[in-house]
GROMACS .gro file of C-alpha atoms in nm:
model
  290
    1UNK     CA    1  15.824  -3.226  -3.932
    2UNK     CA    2  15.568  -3.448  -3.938
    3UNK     CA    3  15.323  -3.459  -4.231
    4UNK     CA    4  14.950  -3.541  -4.236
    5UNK     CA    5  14.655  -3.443  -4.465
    6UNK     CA    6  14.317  -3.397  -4.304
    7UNK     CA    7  14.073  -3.398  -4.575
    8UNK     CA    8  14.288  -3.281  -4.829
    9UNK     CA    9  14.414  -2.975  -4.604
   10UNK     CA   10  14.754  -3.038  -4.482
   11UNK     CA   11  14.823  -2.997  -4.121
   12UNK     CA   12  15.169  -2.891  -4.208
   13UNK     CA   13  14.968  -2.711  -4.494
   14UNK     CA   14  15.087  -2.388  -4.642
   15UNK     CA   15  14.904  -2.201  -4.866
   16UNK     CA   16  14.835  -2.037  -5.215
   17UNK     CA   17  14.948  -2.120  -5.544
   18UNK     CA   18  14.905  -1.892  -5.877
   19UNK     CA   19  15.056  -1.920  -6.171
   20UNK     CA   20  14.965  -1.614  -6.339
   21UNK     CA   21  15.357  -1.681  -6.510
   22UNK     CA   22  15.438  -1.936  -6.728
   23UNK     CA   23  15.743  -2.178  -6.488
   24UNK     CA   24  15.834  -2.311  -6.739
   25UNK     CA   25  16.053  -1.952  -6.850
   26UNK     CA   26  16.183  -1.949  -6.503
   27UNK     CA   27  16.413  -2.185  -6.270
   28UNK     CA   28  16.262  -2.295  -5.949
   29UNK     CA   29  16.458  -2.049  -5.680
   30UNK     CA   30  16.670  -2.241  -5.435
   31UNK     CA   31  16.539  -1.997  -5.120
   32UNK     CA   32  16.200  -1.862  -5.034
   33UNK     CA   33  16.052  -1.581  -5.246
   34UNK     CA   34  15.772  -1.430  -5.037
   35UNK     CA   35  15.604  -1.198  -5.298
   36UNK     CA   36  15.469  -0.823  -5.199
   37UNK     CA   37  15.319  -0.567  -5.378
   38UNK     CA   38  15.621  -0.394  -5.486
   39UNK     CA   39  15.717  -0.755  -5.601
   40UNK     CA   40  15.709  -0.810  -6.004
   41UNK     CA   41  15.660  -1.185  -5.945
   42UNK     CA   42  15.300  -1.280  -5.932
   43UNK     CA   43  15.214  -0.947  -5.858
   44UNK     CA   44  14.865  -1.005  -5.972
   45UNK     CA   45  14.760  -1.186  -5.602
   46UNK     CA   46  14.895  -0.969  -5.313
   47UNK     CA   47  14.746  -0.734  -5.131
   48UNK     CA   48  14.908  -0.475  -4.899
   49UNK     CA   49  14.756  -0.330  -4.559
   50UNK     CA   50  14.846   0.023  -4.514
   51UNK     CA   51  15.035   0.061  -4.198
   52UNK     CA   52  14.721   0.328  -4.076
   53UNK     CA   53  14.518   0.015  -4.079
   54UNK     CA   54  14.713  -0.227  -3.936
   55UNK     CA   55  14.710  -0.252  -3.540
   56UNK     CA   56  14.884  -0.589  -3.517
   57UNK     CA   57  15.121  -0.821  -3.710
   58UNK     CA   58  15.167  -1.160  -3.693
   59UNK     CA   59  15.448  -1.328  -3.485
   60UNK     CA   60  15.614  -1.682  -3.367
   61UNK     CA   61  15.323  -1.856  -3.136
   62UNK     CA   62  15.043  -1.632  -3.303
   63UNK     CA   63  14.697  -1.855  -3.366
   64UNK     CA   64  14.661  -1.722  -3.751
   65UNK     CA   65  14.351  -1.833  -3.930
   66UNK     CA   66  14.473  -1.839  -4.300
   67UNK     CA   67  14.276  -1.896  -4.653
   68UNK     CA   68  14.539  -2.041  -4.909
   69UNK     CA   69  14.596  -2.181  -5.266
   70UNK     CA   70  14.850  -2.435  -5.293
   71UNK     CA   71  15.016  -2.517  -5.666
   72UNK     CA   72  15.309  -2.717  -5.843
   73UNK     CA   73  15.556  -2.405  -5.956
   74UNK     CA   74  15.643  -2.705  -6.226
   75UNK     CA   75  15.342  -2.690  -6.422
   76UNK     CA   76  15.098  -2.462  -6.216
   77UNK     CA   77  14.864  -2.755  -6.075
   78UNK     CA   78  14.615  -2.683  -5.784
   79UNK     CA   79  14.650  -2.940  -5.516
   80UNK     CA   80  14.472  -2.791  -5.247
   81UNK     CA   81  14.265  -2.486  -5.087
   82UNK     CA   82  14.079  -2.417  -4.829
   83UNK     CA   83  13.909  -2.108  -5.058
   84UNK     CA   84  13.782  -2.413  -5.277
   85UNK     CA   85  13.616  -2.596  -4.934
   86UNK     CA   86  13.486  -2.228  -4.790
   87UNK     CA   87  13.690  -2.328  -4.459
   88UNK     CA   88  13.978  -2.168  -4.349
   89UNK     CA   89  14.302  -2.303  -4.255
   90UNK     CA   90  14.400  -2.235  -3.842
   91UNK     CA   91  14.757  -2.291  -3.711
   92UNK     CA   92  14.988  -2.184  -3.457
   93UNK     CA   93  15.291  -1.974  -3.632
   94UNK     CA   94  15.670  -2.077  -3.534
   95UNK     CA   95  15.619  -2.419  -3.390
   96UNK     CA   96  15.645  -2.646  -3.674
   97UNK     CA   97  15.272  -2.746  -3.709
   98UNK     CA   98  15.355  -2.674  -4.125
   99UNK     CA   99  15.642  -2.651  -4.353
  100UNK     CA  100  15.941  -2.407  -4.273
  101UNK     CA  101  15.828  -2.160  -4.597
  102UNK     CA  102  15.504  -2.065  -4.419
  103UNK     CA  103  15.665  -2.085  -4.061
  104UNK     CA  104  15.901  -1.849  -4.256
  105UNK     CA  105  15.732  -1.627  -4.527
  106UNK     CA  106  15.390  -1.576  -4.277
  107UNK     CA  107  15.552  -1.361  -4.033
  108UNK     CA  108  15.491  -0.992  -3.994
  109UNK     CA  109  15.185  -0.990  -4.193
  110UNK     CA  110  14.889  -0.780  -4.079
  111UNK     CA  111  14.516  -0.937  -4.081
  112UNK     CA  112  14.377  -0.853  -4.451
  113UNK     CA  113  14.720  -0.849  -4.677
  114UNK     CA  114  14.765  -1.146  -4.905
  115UNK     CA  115  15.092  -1.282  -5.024
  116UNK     CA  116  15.245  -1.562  -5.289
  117UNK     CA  117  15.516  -1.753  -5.075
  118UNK     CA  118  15.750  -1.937  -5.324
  119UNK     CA  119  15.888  -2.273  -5.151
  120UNK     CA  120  16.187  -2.458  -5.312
  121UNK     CA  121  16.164  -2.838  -5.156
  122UNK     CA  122  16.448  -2.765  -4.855
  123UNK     CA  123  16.161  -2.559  -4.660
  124UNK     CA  124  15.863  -2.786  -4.761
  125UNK     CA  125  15.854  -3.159  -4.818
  126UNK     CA  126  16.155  -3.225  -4.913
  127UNK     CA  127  16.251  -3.549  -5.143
  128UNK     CA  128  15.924  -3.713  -5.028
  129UNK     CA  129  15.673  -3.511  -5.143
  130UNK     CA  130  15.327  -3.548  -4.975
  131UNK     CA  131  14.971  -3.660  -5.011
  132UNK     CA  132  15.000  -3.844  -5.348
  133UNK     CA  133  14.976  -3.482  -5.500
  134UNK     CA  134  15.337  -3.310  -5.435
  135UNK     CA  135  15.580  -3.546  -5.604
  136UNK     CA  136  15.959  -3.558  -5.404
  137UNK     CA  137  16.162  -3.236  -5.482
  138UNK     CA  138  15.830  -3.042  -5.593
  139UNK     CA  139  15.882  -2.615  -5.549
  140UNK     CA  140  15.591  -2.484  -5.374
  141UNK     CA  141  15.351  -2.133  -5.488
  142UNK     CA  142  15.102  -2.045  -5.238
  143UNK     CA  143  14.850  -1.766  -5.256
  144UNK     CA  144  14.805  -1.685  -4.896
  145UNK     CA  145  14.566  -1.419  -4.679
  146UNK     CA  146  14.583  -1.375  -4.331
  147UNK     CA  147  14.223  -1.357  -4.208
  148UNK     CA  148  14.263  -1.342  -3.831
  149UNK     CA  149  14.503  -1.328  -3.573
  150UNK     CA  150  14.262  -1.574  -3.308
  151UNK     CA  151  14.521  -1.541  -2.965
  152UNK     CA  152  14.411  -1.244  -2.754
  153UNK     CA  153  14.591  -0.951  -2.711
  154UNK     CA  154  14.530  -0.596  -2.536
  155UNK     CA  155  14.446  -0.359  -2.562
  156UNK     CA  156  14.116  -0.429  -2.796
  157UNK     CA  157  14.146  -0.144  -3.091
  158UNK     CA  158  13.729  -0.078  -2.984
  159UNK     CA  159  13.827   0.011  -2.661
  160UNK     CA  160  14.029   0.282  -2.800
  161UNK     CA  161  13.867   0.447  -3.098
  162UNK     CA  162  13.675   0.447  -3.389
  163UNK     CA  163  13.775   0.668  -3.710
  164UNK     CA  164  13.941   0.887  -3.471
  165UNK     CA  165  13.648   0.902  -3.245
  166UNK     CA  166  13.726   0.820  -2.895
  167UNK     CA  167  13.483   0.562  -2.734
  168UNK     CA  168  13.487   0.766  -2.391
  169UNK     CA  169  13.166   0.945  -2.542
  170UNK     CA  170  12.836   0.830  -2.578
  171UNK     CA  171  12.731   0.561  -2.748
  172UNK     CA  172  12.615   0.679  -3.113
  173UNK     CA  173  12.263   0.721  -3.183
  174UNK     CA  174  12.294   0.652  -3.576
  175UNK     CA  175  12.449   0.348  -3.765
  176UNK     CA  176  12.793   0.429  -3.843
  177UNK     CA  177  13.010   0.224  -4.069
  178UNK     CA  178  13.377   0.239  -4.096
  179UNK     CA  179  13.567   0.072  -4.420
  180UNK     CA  180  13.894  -0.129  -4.283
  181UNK     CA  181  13.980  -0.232  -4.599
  182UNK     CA  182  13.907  -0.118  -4.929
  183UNK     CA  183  13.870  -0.369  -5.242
  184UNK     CA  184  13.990  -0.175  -5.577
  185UNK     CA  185  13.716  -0.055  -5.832
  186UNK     CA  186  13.854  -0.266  -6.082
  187UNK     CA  187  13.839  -0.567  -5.856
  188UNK     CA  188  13.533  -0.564  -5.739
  189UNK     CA  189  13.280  -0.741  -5.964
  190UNK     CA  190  12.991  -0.713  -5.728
  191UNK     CA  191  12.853  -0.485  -5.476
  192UNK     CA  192  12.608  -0.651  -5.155
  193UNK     CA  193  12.217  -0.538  -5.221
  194UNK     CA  194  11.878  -0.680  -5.054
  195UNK     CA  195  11.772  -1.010  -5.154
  196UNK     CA  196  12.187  -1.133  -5.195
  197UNK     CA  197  12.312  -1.416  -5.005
  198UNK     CA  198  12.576  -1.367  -4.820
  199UNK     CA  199  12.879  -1.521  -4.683
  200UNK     CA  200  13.024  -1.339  -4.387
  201UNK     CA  201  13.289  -1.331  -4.093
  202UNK     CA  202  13.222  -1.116  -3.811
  203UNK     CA  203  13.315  -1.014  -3.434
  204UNK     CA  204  13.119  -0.886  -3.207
  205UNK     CA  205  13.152  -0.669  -2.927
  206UNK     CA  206  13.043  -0.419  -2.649
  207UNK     CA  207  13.062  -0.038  -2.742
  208UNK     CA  208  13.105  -0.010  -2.380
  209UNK     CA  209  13.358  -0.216  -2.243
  210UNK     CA  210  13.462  -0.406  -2.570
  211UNK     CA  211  13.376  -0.737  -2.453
  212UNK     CA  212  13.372  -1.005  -2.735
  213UNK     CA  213  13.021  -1.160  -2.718
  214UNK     CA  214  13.038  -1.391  -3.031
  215UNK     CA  215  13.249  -1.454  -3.362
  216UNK     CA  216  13.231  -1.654  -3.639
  217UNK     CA  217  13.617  -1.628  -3.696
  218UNK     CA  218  13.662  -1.803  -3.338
  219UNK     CA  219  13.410  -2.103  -3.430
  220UNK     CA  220  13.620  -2.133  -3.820
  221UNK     CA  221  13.264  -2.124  -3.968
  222UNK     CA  222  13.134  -1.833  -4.179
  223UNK     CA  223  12.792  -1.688  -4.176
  224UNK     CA  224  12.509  -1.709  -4.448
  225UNK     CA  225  12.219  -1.512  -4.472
  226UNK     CA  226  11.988  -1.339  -4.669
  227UNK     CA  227  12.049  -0.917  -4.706
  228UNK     CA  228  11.782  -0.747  -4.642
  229UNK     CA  229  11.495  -0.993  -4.558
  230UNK     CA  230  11.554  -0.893  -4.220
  231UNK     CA  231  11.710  -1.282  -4.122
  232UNK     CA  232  11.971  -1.025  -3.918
  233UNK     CA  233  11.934  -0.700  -3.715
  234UNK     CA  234  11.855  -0.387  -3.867
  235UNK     CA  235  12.238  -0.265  -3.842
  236UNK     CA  236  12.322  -0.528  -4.078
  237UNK     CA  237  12.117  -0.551  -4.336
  238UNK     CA  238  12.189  -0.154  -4.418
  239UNK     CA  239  12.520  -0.161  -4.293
  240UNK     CA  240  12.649  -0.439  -4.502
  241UNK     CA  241  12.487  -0.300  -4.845
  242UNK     CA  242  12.704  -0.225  -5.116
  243UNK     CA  243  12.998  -0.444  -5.005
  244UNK     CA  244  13.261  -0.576  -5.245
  245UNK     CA  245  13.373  -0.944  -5.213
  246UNK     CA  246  13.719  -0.926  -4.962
  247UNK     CA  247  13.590  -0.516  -4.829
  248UNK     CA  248  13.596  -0.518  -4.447
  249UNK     CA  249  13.376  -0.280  -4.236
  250UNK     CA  250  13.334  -0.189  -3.881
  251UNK     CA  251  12.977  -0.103  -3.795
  252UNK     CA  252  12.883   0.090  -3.471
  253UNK     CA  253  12.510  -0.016  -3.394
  254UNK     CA  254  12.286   0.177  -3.152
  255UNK     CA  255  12.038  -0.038  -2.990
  256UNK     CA  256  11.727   0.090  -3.206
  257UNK     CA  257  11.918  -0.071  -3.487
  258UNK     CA  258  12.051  -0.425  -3.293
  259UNK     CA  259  11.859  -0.619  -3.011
  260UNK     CA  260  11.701  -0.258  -2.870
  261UNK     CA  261  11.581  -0.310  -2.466
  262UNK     CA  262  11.540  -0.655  -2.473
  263UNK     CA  263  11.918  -0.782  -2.564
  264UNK     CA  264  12.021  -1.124  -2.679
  265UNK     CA  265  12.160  -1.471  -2.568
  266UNK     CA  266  12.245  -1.374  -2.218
  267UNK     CA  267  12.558  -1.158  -2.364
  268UNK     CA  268  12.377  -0.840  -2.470
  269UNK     CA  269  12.217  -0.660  -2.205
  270UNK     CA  270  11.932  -0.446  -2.300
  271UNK     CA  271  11.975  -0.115  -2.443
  272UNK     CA  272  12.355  -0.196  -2.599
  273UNK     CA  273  12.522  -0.049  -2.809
  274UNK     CA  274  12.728  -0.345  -3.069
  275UNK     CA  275  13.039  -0.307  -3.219
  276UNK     CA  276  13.092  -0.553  -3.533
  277UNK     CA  277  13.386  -0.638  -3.717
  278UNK     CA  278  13.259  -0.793  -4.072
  279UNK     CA  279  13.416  -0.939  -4.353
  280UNK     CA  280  13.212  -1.014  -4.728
  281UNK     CA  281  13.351  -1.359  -4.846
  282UNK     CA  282  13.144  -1.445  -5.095
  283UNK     CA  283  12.809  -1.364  -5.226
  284UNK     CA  284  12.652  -1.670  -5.343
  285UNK     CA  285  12.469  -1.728  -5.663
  286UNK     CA  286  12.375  -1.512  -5.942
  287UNK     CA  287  12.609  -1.327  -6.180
  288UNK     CA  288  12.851  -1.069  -6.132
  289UNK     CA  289  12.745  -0.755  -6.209
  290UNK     CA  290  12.785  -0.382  -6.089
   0.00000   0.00000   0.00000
């Protein structure tokens, strides 16, 4: 496999160190150790997807878009992450674009769930080493999260239904807001109010026919704003209150709250209903506090 670094990300990159364990108690394992939450090793980083939640896993030839941590299981050193940068990492799975242990440990995951993958040297650079900063025969941690899957598929999980709610019927006349993934009480630091910046990912679609009309996730470039200064439509800026850093939400926006009779950019008729897939990244500046 060839390897190459493009500004410090490697394009055989794979992701996510943590050291929350001293290695220096512990041998460097000879195979891949792809940590879950049932795992006792680095437990502290991973993040499971109940299987109610998750419509698709990953598989050879999926387009994954992918925020890692990469360390030195030697002594714990960071040498690169795209969380650092605020720019996820995309690849195609199973065709050796990166090393074997994230060819390897990254299948099967569902969007949202975060693993530590464990790499001895035999399934990522070998004797050589890489980059200056992975000396030859260096074991790999990475503290991975699957943020996308970017590839079509079908059917669309909006064109099917919504908490149970099947989209056959008409289009809601209230906000509704559906948590995809929860972020535990103890974990979150931080809840979204007015006057936060923001850092978001987000899909958008039709209510009625599901049609993507835009997505940050697809461009690999995350959205800032302002809550509640009314920079976005009125379905976001009191849908997306109250978020945790990491929550995802699907919000069902009647026109009165989005781009009412008018529509938008040649993609939004007049009068539609939106369907948005978010995700809270970050929110930038100020302390956390609850």
């Amino acid at each position: 496999m060839k390897v190459q670094w493009v500004s410090t990300v490697l394009f055989g990159l794979f992701a996510v160190a943590h050291a929350s364990e001293s290695s220096e108690t512990k041998e460097a394992p000879a195979e891949l150790v792809v940590a879950t939450q049932q795992s006792t090793y680095a437990k502290d980083v991973t993040h499971a997807i109940p299987a109610s939640e998750c419509t698709r896993k990953s598989k050879s030839g999926d387009n994954l878009s992918m925020h890692y941590t990469g360390t030195l299981f030697s002594n714990g050193r960071k040498f690169d992450s795209s969380r650092d940068r605020n720019s996820p990492f995309n690849f195609v799975i199973g065709t050796g674009r990166v090393i074997q242990g994230w060819d390897k440990g990254l299948l099967d995951m569902c969007v949202g769930e975060k693993r530590v993958l464990t790499i001895p040297p035999a399934l990522g650079y070998g004797d050589r080493g890489a980059g200056g900063v992975i000396p030859g025969g260096a074991t790999l941690v990475f503290d991975v999260e699957l943020l996308g899957i970017l590839n079509k598929e079908a059917p669309s999980a909006d064109k099917e239904e919504f908490h149970g709610v099947k989209k056959e019927r008409a289009p809601p006349a209230k906000l509704q807001i559906g948590v995809m993934k929860r972020v535990p009480a103890e974990e979150c630091t931080r809840k979204a109010k007015a006057g936060d910046k923001l850092s978001m990912h987000y899909t958008g679609t039709l209510f009625s026919n599901g049609d993507k009309f835009d997505s940050s996730v697809d461009r690999n470039q995350p959205f800032e704003f302002t809550l509640g200064q009314g920079q976005v439509i009125k379905g976001w800026d009191q849908g997306l209150l109250d978020m945790c850093v990491g929550e995802k939400r699907k919000l069902i926006i009647p026109a009165a709250w989005g781009y009412g009779d008018r529509g938008a950019g040649g993609k939004i008729p007049g009068g539609a209903t939106l369907v948005f897939h978010v995700e809270l990244l970050d929110i930038l500046g100020g302390k956390d506090e609850l």
